[in-house]
Each structure stands twice: as C-alpha cells, then as structure tokens.
mmCIF file of C-alpha atoms and ligand atoms in Angstrom:
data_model
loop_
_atom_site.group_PDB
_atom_site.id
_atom_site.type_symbol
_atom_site.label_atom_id
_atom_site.label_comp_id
_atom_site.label_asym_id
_atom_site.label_seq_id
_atom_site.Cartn_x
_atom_site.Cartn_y
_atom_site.Cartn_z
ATOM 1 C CA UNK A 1 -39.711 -56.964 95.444
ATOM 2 C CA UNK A 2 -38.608 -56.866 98.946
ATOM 3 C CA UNK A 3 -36.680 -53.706 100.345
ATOM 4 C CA UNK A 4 -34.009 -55.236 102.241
ATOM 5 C CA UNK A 5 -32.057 -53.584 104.613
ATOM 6 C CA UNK A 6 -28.510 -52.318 103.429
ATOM 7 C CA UNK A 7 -25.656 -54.126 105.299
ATOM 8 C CA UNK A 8 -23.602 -51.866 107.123
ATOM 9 C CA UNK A 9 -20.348 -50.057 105.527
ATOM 10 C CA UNK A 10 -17.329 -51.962 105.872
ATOM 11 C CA UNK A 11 -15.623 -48.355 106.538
ATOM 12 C CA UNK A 12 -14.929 -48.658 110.116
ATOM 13 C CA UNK A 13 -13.143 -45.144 111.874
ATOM 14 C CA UNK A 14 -10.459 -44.857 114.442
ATOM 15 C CA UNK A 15 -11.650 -41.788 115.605
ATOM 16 C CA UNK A 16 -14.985 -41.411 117.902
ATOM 17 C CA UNK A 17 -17.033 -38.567 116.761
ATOM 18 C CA UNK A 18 -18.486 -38.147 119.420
ATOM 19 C CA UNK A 19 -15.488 -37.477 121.987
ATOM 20 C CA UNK A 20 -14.425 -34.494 122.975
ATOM 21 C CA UNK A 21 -10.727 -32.879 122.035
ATOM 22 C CA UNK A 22 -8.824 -33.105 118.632
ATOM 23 C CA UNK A 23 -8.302 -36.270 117.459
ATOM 24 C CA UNK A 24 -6.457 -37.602 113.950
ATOM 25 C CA UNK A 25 -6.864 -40.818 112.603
ATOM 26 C CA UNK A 26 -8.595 -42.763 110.020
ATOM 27 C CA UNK A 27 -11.354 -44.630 107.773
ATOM 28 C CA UNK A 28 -10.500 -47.947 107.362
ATOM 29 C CA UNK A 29 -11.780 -49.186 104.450
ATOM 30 C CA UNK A 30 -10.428 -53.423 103.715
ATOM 31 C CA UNK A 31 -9.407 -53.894 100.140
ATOM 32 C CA UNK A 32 -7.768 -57.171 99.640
ATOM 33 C CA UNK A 33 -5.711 -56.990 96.525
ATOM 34 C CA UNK A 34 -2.596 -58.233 94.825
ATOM 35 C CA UNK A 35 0.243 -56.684 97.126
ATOM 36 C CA UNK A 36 -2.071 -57.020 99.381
ATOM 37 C CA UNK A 37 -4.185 -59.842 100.962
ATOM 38 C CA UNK A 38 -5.634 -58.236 103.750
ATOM 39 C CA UNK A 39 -4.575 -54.896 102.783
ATOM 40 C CA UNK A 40 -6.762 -51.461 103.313
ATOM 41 C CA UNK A 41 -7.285 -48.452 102.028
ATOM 42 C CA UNK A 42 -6.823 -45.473 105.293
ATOM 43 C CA UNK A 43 -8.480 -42.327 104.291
ATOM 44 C CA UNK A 44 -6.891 -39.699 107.099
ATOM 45 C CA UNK A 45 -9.434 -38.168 109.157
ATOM 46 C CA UNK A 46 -9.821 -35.208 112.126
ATOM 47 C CA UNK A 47 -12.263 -34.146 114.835
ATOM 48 C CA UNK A 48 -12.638 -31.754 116.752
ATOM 49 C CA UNK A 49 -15.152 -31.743 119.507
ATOM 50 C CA UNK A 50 -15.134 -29.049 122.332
ATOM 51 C CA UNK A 51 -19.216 -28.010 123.939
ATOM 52 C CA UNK A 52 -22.394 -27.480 122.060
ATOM 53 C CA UNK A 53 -22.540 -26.229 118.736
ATOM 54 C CA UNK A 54 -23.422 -27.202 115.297
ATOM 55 C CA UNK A 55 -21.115 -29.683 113.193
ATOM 56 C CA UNK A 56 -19.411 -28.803 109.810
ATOM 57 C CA UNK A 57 -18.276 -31.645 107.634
ATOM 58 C CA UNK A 58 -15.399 -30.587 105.596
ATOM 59 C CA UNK A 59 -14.176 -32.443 102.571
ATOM 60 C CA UNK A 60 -11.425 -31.909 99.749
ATOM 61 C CA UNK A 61 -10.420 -34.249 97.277
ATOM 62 C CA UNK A 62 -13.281 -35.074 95.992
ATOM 63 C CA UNK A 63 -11.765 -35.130 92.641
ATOM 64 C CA UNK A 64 -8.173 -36.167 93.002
ATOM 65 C CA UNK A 65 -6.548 -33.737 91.186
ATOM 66 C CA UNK A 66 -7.727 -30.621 92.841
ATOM 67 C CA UNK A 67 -5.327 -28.886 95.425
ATOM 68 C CA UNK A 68 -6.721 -25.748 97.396
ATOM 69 C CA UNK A 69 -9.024 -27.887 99.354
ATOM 70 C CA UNK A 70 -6.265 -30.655 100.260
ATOM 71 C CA UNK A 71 -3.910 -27.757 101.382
ATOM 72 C CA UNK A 72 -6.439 -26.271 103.369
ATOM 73 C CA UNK A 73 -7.848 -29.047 105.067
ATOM 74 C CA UNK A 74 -4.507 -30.848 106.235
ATOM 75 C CA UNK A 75 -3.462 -27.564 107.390
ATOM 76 C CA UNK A 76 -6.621 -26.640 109.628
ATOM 77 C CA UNK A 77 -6.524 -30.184 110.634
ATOM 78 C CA UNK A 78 -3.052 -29.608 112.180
ATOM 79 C CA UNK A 79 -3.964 -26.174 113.542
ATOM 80 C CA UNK A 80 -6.841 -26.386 115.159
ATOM 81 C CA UNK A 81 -7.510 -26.178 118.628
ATOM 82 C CA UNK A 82 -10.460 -27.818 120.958
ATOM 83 C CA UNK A 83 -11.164 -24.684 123.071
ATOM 84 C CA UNK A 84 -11.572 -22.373 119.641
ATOM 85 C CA UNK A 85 -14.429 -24.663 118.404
ATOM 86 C CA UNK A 86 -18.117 -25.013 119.696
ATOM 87 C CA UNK A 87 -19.378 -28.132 118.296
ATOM 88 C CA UNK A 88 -17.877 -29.934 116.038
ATOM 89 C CA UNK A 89 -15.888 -30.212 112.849
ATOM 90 C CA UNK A 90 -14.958 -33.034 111.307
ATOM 91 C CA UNK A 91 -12.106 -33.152 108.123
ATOM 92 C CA UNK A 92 -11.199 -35.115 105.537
ATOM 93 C CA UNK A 93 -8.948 -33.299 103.257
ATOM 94 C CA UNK A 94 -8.579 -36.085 100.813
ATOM 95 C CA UNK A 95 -11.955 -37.709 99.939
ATOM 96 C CA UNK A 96 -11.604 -40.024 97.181
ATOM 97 C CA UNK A 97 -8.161 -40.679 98.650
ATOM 98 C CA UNK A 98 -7.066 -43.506 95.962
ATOM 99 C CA UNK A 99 -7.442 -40.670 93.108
ATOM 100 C CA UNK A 100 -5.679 -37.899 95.476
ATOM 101 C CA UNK A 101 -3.071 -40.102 95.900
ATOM 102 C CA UNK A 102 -2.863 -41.182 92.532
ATOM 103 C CA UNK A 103 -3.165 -37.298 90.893
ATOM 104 C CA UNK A 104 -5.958 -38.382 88.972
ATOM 105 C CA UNK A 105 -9.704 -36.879 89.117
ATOM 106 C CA UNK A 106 -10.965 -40.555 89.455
ATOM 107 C CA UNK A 107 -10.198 -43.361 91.306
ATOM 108 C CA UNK A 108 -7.332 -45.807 89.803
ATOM 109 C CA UNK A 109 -9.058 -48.294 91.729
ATOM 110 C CA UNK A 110 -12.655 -48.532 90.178
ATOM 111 C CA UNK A 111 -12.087 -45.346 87.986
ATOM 112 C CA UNK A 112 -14.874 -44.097 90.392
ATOM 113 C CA UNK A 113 -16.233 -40.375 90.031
ATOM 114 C CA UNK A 114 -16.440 -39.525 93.442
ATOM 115 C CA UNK A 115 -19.190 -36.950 92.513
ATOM 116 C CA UNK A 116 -21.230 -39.315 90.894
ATOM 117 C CA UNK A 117 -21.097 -42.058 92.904
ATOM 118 C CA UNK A 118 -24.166 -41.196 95.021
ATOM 119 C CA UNK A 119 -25.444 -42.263 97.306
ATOM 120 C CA UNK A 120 -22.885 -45.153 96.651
ATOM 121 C CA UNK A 121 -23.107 -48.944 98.124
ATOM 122 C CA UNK A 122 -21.901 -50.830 101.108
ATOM 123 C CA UNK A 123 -21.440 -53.656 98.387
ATOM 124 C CA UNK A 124 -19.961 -51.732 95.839
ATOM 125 C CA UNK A 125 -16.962 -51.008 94.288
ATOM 126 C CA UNK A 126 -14.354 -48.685 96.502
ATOM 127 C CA UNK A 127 -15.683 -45.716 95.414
ATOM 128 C CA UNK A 128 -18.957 -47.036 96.050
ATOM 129 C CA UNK A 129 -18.452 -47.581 99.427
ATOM 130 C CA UNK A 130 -16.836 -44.452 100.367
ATOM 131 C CA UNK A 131 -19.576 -42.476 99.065
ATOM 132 C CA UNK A 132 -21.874 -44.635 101.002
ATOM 133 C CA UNK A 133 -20.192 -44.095 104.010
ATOM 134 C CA UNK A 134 -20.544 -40.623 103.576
ATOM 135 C CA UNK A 135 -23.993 -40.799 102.319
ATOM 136 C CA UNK A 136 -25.273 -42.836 105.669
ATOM 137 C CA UNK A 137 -22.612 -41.835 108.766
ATOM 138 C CA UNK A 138 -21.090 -38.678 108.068
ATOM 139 C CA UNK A 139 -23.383 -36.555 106.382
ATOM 140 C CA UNK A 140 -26.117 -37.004 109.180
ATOM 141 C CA UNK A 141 -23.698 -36.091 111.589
ATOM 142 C CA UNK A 142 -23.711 -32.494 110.017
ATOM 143 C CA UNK A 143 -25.340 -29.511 110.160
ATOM 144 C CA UNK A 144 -23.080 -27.584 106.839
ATOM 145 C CA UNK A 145 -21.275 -28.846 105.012
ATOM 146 C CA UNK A 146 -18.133 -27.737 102.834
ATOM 147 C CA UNK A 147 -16.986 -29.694 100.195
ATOM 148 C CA UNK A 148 -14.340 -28.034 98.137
ATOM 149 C CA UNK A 149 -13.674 -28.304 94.581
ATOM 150 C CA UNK A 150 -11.399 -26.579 91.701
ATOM 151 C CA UNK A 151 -10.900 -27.383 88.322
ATOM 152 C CA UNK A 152 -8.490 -30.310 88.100
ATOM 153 C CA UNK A 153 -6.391 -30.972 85.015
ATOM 154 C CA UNK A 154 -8.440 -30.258 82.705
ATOM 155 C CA UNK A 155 -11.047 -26.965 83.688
ATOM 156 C CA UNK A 156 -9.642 -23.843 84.886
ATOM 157 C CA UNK A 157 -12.017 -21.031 86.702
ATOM 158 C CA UNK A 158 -12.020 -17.933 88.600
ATOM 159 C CA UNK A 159 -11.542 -18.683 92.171
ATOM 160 C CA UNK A 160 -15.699 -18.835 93.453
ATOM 161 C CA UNK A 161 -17.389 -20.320 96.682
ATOM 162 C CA UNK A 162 -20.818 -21.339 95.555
ATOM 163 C CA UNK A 163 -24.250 -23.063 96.276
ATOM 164 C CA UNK A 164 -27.424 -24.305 94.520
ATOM 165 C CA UNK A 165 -31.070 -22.711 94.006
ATOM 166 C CA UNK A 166 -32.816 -24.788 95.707
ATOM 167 C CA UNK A 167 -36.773 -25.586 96.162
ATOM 168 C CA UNK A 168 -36.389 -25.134 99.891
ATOM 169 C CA UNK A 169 -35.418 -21.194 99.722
ATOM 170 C CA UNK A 170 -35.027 -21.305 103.651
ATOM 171 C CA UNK A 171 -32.259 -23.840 102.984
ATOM 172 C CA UNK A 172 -30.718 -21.818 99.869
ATOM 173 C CA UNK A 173 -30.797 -18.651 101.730
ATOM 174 C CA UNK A 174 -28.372 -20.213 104.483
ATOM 175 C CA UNK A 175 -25.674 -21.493 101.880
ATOM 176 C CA UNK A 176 -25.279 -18.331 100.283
ATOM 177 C CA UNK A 177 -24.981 -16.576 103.550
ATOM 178 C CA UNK A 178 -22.094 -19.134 104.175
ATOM 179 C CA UNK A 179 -21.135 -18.082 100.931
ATOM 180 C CA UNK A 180 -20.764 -14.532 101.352
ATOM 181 C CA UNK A 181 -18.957 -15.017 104.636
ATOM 182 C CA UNK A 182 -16.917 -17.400 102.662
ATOM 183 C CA UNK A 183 -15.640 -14.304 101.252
ATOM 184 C CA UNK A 184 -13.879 -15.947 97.701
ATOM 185 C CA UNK A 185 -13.097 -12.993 95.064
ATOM 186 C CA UNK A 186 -16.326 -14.317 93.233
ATOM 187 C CA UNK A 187 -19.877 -15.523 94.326
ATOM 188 C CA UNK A 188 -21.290 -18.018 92.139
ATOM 189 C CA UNK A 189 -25.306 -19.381 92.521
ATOM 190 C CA UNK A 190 -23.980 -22.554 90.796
ATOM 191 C CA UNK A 191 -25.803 -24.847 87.653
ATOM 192 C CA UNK A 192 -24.580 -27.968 87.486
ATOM 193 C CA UNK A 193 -24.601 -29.460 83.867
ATOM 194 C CA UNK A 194 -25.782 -33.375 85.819
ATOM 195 C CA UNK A 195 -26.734 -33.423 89.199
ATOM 196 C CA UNK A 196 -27.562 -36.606 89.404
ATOM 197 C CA UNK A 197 -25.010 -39.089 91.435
ATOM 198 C CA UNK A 198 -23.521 -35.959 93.278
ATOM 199 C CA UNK A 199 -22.336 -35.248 96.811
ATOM 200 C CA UNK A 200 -23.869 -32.177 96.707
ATOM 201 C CA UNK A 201 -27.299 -33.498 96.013
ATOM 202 C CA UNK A 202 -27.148 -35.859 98.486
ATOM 203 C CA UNK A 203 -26.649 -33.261 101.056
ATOM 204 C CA UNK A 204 -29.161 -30.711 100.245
ATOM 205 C CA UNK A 205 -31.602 -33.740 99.844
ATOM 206 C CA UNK A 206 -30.911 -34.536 103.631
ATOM 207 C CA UNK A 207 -31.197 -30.814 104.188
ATOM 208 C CA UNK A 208 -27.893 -29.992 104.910
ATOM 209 C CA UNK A 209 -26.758 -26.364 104.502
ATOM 210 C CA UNK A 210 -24.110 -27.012 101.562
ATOM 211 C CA UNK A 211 -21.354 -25.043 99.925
ATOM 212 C CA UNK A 212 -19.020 -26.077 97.817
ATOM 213 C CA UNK A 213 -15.804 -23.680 95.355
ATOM 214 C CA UNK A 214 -14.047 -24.010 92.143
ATOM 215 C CA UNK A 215 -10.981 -22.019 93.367
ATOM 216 C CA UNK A 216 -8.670 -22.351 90.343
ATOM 217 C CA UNK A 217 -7.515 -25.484 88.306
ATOM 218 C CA UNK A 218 -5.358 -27.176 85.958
ATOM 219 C CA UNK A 219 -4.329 -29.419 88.501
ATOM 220 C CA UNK A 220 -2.534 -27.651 90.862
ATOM 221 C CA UNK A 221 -2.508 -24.662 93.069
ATOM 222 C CA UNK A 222 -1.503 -20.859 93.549
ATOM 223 C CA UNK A 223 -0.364 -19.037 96.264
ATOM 224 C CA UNK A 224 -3.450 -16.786 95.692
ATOM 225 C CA UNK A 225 -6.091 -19.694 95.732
ATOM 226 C CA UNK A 226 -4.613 -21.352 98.339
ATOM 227 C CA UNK A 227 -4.743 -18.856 100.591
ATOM 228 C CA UNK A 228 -8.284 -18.125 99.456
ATOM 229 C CA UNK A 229 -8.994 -21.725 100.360
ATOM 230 C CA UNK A 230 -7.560 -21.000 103.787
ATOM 231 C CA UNK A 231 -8.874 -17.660 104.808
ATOM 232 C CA UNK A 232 -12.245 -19.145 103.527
ATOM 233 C CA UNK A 233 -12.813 -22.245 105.257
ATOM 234 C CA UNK A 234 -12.170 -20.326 108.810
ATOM 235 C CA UNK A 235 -14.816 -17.900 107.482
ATOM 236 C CA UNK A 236 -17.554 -19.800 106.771
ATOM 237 C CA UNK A 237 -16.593 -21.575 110.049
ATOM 238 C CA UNK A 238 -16.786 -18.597 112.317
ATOM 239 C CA UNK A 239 -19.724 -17.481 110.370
ATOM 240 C CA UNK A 240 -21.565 -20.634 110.921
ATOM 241 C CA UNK A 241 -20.630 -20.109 114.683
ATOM 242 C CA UNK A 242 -18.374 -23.031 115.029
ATOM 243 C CA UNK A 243 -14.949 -21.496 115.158
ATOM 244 C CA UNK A 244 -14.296 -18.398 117.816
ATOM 245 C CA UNK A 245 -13.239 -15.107 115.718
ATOM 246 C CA UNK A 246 -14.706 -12.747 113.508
ATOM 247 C CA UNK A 247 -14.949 -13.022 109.564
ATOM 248 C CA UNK A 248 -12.004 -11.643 108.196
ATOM 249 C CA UNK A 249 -14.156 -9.695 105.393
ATOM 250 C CA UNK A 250 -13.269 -9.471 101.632
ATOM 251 C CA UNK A 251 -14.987 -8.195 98.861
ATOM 252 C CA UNK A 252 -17.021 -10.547 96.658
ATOM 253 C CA UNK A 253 -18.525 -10.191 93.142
ATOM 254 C CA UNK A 254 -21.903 -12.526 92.935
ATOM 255 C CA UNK A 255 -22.028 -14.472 89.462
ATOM 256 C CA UNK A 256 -25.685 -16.369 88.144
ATOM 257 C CA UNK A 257 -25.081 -19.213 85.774
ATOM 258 C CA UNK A 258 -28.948 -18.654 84.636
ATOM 259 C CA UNK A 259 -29.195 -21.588 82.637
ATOM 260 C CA UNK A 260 -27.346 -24.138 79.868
ATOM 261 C CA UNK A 261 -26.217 -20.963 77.556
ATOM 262 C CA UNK A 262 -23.526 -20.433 79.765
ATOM 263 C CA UNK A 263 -21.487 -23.322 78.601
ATOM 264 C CA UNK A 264 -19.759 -24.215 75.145
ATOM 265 C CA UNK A 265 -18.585 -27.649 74.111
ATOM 266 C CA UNK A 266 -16.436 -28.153 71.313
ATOM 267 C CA UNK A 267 -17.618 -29.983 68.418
ATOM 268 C CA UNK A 268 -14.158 -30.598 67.138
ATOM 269 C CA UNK A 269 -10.977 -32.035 68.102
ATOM 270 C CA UNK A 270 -7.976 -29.134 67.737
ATOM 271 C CA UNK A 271 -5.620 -27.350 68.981
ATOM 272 C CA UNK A 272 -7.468 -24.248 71.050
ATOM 273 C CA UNK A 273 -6.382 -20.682 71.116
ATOM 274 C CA UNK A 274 -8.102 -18.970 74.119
ATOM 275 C CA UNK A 275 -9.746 -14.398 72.751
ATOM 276 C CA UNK A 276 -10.497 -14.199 76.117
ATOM 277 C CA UNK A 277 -9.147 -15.029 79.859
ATOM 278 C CA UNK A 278 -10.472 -15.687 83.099
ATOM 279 C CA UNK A 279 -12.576 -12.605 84.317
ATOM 280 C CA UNK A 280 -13.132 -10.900 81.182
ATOM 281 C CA UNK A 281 -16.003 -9.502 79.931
ATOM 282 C CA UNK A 282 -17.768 -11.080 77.100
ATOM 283 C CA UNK A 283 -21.089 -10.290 74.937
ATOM 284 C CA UNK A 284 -23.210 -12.680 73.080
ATOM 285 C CA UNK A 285 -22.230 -13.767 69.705
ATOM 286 C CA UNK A 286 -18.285 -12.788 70.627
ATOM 287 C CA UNK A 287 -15.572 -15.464 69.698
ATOM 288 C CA UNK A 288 -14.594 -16.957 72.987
ATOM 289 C CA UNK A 289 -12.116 -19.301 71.207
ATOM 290 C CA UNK A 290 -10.822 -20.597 67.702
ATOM 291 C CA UNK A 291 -10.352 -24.778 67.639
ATOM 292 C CA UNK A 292 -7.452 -24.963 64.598
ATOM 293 C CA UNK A 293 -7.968 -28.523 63.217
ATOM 294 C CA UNK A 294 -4.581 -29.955 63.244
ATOM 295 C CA UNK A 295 -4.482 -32.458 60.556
ATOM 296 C CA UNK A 296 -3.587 -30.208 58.029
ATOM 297 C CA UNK A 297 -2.131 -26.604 57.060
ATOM 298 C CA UNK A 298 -4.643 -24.445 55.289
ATOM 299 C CA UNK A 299 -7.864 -24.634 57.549
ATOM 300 C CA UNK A 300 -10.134 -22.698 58.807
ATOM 301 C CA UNK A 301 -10.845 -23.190 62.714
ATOM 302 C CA UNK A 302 -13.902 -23.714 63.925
ATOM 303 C CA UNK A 303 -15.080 -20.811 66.375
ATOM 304 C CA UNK A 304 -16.422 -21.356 69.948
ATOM 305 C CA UNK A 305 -18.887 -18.700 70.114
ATOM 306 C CA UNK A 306 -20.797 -16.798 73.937
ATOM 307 C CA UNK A 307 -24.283 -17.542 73.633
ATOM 308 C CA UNK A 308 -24.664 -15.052 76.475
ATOM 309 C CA UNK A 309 -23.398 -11.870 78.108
ATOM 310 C CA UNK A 310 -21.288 -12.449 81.071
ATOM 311 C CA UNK A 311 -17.757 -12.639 82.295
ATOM 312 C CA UNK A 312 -15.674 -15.621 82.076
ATOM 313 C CA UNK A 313 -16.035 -18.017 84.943
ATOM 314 C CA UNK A 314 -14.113 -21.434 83.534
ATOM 315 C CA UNK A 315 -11.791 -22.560 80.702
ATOM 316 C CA UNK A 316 -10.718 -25.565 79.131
ATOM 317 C CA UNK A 317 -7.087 -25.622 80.506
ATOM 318 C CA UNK A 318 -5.264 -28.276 78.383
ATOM 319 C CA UNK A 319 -3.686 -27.080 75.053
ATOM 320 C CA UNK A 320 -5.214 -29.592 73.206
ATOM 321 C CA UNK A 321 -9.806 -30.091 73.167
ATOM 322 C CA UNK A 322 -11.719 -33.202 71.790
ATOM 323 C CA UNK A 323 -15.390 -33.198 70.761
ATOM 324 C CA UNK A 324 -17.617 -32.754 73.471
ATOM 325 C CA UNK A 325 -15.030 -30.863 75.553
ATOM 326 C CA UNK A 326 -15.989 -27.684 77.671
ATOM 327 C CA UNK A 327 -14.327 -25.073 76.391
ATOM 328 C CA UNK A 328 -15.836 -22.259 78.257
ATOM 329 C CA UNK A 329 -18.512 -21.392 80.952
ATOM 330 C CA UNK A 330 -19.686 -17.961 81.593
ATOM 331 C CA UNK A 331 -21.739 -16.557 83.946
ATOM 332 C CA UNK A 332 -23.501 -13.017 84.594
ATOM 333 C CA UNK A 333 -22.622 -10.284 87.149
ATOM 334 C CA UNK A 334 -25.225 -9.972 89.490
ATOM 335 C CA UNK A 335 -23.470 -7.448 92.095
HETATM 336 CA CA1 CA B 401 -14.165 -30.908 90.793
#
C-alpha cells in the first residue's frame, strides 16, 4: 500500500503566528450545510508574540460542556499584553467550538469526541479536521501545552491540575513542575481509563510538556474554580517563563490514581444516593454509594463499593446512573 501524503487542512487562520503583538481572530474551518451553502465554522483564536521565548498552546473546550477553562481563556485573551510575554502564547478558549456552543460534551455536528478524535483527518468529519489541525499546525508550534478540562454534565471532581507518567521521565518531570506551579488545591499524576484517540497523547507523543485539570463539573462553573482556572493558567505561564511575574503560590495536595481500582462503574441503572462527598476520606471495602433500583418499592440497592484507600477525587453528578456509569474515582494522598 502506498503512504500518500495527507492533503493539507482546510482550517485556514486569520491570525499569523508568527507576528509580533496581540492579535484576535480566527480558524476558518468551510462547512457547507443547509442554512448554509458556503457557510463556516470560526473557532476564535489569540496570539501573542513579543521576543524570544518558548510557546504555550492553551486550549479549553475541549469537551463542550466544561466552563473554567472557557472563562479563563477568553479572559486572558482580552487581558493580555505583548510587552508581559516572552515568546509566545497562543489561545483558543473554545476547542471543539460546535459542542461549546451547543452545551454539549460532543459535537452536534459529527457527535465528535474531541478527545478521541486523534490525531483526526484533513478529510474527515468536523471534528476530524479540527483535531487534525491541531495535531499537524498547532501543536508543533509549542513547547507546553495546557489543555483544560472539568467534569461536564455528567462527572464532578475536586478541582486538580494534572499530568501523565510517562516513559520519558525527563518529559514527566517538567509537567508536574508546571503542575505544582499550577498551584490547583489538588495535584493529581493522572490514569486515564483510554488513552487512545486523545489530545493529550498526541502531545506527549510529539514531546510536548503537557498539563491538563479537572477543576469541578456538572456542567458549569464556581466562583472558586474559576478563579482557580485563572490564577492557574498565569502560573504555569510565569513558571514556564513566558509571562513576566512571579507565581502567586498556593498550597497543593498531590493525589496518585495508581491503577484501575480507583474507579467504580455501576452495574445497574437507579437512582444514586452519594455516603461520601468530594474530598473525603475513604477505606477499602467502604460503601461509596447505594444505586436504589427504581422500578419498584421494596428493594434492596445495589452498593458501589472503594476497592482502595484514598480520598474522593470524582463523582457521578447526575441524580440518576445507568449501567456502565462512573460513579466514583478515588485516588491516594501522596503529600
Ligand atoms: Ca473533559
């Protein structure tokens, strides 16, 4: 079989990344459709370019329904300033922007899962081609990256920065010093249940230094994870030497998800009642939840039990679970 060339992204930018000041603007992305014909779909971008320096890519909306990165994003977009920076950052607060527009963790579009859409196709489906424009223009333009993340409508967790383990431990060791300087209330060396398809894969495969959060959830935001979202990004910024100004620092707890024990999946539909809350302490064998089938009066409900010790780190966040949900994730204190 022949390996043909891929034909370049039909995402074209009205911003040059490679000029210096602050400029806002967008990827153009044609989508012909019913309202229409030779409509587009205009993703907002911002960079800012001032000297030499490294380059931080910054992304939100990922998922459509998550907020703290948005809110952060448009807002540092907006405030920014050229002479502050050495190097370059470049935002998009609103990744998957069809989703974030349409409140939805996938794309209405394609119903496209941003994060598993890598490395995505020029000939592809929208979501497709956004992730492929990522995937071959904007993540080789950076040195870190930031991609942030909460729970959406359906997961709820305690407000973390995180990054991988990785095989290349000079890489690893630079994310969770971005991490630290991140400065969220918790510290998270992340497991992901499927890496495969997922942004953040495709930037530590290209060696990126890559952090990413799940500051909250249930598909909106707080005043307290908002701000966390703020006071973070400029953080890991500064830290990473891009931004002028010291790290405003916080104090973190660190948190190991040490392998798939630390999540529970229902294996019943119900009607959930939560024993236990964000942050608190929970031993093996303890009762995390109670799933009360809801057909009927008279039944017993079906416990969710730890199968570790830990705190807990994420919730199902909707009243209601179906089989195969996530119900809980913990994770172990490890300073
Ligand atoms: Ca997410």
């Amino acid at each position: 079989m022949l390996d043909r060339p891929l034909r370049p992204s039909p995402i074209s930018s009205t911003v040059d990344f490679s000029a210096a000041g602050v400029q806002h603007g967008f990827l153009r992305l044609p989508y012909s459709r019913d309202d229409s014909a030779w409509g587009s779909v205009t993703i907002p971008v911002t960079v800012v370019k001032n000297g030499e320096g490294p380059t931080a890519l910054l992304t939100g909306g990922n998922h459509g329904d998550e907020y703290e990165g948005p809110i952060a994003l448009f807002d540092l977009a907006r405030t920014v300033k050229a002479e502050d920076v050495s190097g370059r950052i470049i935002i998009v607060p609103a990744m998957n922007y069809p989703a974030f527009l349409a409140g939805t963790r996938t794309s209405p579009i394609d119903r496209g899962n941003m994060n598993r859409s890598f490395p995505g196709a020029p000939d592809g489906t929208v979501t497709q081609k956004i992730a492929d424009y990522f995937q071959r223009v904007l993540l080789p333009l950076a040195d870190v990256v930031l991609d942030f993340h909460s729970g959406g409508k359906t997961l709820d967790f305690l407000p973390f920065c995180a990054a991988h383990i990785l095989p290349d431990k000079v890489l690893e060791a630079r994310a969770f010093e971005l991490v630290g300087a991140f400065g969220a209330p918790w510290s998270m060396k992340m497991l992901e249940i499927d890496a495969v398809g997922m942004y953040d894969t495709a930037a530590e495969e290209m060696g990126k230094v890559f952090i990413t959060t799940e500051l909250g959830g249930g598909g909106t935001a707080t005043a307290k994870t908002a701000g966390i979202a703020r006071t973070g990004v400029a953080n890991m910024l500064k830290a990473a030497g891009i931004l002028k100004g010291a790290v405003v620092s916080t104090e973190t707890t660190w948190l190991d998800m040490p392998d798939g024990d630390c999540f529970s999946f229902a294996e019943d539909g119900g009607l959930i009642e939560p024993l236990y809350d964000l942050g608190d302490t929970v031993e093996n064998g303890d009762v995390v939840a109670r799933i009360y089938p809801v057909g009927r009066t008279g039944v017993a409900p079906l416990e969710v039990t730890a199968k570790m010790d830990g705190v807990l780190a994420a919730r199902h966040f909707p009243g209601l679970v179906k089989p195969g949900d996530c119900v809980s994730v913990l994770a172990a204190i490890v300073g």
